[in-house]
Coordinates of C-alpha atoms in Angstrom, one line a residue:
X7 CA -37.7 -52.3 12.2
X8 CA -36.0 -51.5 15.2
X9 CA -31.7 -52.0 14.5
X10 CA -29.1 -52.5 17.2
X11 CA -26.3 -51.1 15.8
X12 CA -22.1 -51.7 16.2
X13 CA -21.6 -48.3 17.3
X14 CA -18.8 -49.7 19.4
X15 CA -15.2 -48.2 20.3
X16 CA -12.5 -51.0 19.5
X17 CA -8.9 -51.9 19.9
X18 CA -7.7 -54.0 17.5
X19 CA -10.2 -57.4 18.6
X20 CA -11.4 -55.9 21.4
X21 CA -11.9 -53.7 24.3
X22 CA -9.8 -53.6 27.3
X23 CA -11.2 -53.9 30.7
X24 CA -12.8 -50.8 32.2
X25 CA -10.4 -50.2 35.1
X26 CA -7.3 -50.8 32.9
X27 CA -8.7 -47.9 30.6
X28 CA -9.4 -45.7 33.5
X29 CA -6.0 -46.2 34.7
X30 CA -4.5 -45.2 31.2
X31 CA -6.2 -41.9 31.6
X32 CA -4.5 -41.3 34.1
X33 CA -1.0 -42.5 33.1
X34 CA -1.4 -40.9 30.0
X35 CA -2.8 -37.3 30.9
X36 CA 0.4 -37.4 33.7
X37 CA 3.4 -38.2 30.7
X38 CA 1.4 -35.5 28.5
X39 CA 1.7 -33.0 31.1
X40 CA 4.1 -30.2 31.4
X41 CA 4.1 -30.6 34.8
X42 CA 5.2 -34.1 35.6
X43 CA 7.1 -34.8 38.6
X44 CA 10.1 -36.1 37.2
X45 CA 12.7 -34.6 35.2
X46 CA 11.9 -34.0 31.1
X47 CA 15.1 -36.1 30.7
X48 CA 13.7 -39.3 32.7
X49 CA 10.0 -39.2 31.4
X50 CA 9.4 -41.7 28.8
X51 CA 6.8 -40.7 26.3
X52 CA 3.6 -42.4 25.7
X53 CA 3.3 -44.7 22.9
X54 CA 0.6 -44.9 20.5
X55 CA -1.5 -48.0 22.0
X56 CA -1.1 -46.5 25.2
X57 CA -2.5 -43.0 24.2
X58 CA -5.6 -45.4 21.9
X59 CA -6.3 -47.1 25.3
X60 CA -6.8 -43.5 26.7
X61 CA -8.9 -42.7 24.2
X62 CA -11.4 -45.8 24.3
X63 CA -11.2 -44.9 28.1
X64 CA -12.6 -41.2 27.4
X65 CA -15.0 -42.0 25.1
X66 CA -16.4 -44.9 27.2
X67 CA -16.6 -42.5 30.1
X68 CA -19.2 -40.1 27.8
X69 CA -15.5 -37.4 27.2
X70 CA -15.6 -37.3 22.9
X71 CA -13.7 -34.5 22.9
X72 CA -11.0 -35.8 25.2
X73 CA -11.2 -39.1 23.2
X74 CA -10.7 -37.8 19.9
X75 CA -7.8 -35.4 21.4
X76 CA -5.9 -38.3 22.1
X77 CA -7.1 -40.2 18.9
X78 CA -5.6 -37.5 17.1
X79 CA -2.4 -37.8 18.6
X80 CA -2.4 -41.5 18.1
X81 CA -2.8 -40.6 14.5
X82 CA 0.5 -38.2 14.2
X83 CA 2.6 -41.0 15.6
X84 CA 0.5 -43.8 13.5
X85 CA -1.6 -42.6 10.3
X86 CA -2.5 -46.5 9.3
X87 CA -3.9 -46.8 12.9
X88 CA -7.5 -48.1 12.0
X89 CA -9.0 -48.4 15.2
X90 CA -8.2 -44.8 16.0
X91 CA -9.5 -43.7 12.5
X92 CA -13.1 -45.6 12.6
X93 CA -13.6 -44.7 16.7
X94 CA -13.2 -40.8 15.0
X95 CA -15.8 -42.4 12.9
X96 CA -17.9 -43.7 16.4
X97 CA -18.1 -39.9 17.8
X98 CA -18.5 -38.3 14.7
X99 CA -21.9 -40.7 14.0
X100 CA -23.1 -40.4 17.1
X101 CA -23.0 -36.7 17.0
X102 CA -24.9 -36.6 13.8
X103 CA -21.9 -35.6 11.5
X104 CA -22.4 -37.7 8.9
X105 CA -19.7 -36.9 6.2
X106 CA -16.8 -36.5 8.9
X107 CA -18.2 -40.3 9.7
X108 CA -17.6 -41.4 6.3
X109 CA -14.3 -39.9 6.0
X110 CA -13.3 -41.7 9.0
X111 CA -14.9 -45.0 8.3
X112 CA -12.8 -44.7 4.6
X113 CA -9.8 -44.0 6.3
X114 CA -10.0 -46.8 8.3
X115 CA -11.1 -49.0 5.4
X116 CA -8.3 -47.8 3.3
X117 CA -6.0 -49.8 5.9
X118 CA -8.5 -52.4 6.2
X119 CA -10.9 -52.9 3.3
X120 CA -12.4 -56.0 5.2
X121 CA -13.0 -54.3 8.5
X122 CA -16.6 -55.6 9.5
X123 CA -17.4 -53.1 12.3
X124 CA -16.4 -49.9 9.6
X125 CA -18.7 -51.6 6.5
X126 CA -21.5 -52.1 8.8
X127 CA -21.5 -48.5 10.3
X128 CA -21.1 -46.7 7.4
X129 CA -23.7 -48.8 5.3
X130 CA -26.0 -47.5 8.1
X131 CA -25.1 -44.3 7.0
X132 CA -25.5 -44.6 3.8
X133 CA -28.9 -46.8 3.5
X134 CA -31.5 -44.3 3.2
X135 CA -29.6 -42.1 0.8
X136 CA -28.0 -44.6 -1.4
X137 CA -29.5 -48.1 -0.4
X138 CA -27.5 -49.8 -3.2
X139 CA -23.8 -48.5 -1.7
X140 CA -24.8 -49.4 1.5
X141 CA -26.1 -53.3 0.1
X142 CA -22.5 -53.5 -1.4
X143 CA -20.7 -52.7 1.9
X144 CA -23.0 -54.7 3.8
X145 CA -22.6 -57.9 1.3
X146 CA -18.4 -57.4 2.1
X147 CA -18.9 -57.3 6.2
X148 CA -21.0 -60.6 5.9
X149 CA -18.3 -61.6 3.4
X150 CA -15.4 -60.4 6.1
X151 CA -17.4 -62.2 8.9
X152 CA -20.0 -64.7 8.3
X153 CA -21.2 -64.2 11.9
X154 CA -22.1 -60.5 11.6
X155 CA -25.7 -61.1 12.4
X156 CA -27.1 -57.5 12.6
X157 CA -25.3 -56.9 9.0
X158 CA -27.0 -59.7 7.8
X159 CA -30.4 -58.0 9.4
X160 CA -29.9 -54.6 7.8
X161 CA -29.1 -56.6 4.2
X162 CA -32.5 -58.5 4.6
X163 CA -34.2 -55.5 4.9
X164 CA -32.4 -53.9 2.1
X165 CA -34.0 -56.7 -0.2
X166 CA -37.8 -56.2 1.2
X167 CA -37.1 -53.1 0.0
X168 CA -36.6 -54.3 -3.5
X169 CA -39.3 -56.6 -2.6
X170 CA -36.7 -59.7 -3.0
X171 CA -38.3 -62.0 -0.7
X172 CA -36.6 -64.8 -1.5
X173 CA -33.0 -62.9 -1.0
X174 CA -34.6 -61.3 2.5
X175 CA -35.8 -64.4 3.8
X176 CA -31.9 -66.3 3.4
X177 CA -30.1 -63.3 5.1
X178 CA -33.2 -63.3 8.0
X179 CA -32.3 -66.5 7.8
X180 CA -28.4 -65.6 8.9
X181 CA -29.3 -63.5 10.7
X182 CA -31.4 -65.3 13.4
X183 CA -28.7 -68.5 12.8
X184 CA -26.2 -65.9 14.1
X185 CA -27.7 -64.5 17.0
X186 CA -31.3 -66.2 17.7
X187 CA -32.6 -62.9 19.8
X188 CA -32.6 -60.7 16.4
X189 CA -35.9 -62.6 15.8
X190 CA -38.2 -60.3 17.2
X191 CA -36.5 -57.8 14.7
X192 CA -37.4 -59.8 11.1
X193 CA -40.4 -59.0 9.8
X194 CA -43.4 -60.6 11.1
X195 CA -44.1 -62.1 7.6
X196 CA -40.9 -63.8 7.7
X197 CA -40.8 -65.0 10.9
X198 CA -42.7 -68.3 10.8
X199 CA -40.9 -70.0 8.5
X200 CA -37.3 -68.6 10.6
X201 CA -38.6 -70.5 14.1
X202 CA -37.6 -74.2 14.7
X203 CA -39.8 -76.9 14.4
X204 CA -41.6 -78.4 17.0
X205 CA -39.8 -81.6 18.4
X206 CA -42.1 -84.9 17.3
X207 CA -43.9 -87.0 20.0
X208 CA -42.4 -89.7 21.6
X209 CA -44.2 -92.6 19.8
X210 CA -47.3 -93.8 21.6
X211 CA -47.5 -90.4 23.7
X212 CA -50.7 -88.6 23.9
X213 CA -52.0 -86.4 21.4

């Protein structure tokens, strides 16, 4: 089955705008510089949400490396700073490092053990290698946010697997309730019984 997965940088509940994370780039790379116009005295460092904006900025503009230079900065100034620890997590996935991934997901879920977005990306990590692991991580996103419709996918699939059809078909279930478009991902043997029912005829209408 094709998977869409949350491979997404985040900021506490969400991304700011594009041109507002442009613009920190630049605010930030000019109060990290040693050549700033103004006197040392008068410049006022960065703060730590300002330098995590910068980041999300980089690594939404395809620079990881710049991104996880000013994640790590972040993370001197703020250690429990989950969203800087799982977008480490982001880059290092999509680069194919899989245990720095992990490390970085379990950082971030040592702040936050219900973070959805971290349990959902690191099951996906884990699900060929250890499928029950990443069933357990996947059970505690859905249980974080009932919502989390691809979780819900991945966990449906999980129980195929085991051939569990009764477990697979609820979590399909969720999973289409959630977000109707993952239909076209659930099994085809499932997906019958997962599309509404027809609307009855108007009585006396033609059949």
């Amino acid at each position: 089955m094709k998977r869409r997965q949350l491979l997404v940088v985040l900021s506490g509940a969400a991304a700011v705008a594009t041109g507002l994370l442009s613009w920190s780039v630049v605010a930030c790379a000019a109060a990290l510089s040693d050549n700033g116009m103004r006197p040392s005295s008068e410049r006022t460092p960065p703060s730590a949400d300002a330098l995590l904006q910068a980041g999300i900025a980089a690594q939404q503009n395809d620079d990881p490396q710049g991104a996880s230079r000013f994640y790590g900065v972040v993370l001197t100034m703020d250690p429990r700073n989950k969203a800087a620890w799982y977008n480490l997590g982001v880059i290092a996935h999509q680069d194919g490092r899989t245990a720095d991934a992990r490390r970085a997901y379990e950082k971030a879920l040592k702040i936050d053990p219900a973070f959805p977005s971290a349990l959902y990306n690191e099951a996906l990590l884990l699900k060929s290698s250890d499928p029950d692991l990443a069933m357990g991580l996947l059970e505690r996103a859905v249980g974080a946010d009932p919502q989390a419709a691809t979780a819900h996918l991945e966990l449906g699939d999980l129980w195929v697997r085991k051939h569990r059809d009764r477990e697979a078909a609820e979590e399909f279930r969720s999973a289409v309730a959630a977000d109707p478009a993952l239909l076209s991902q659930v099994p085809e043997s499932f997906r019958d019984s997962l599309r509404p029912a027809p609307a009855p005829s108007p009585a006396g209408s033609p059949r």
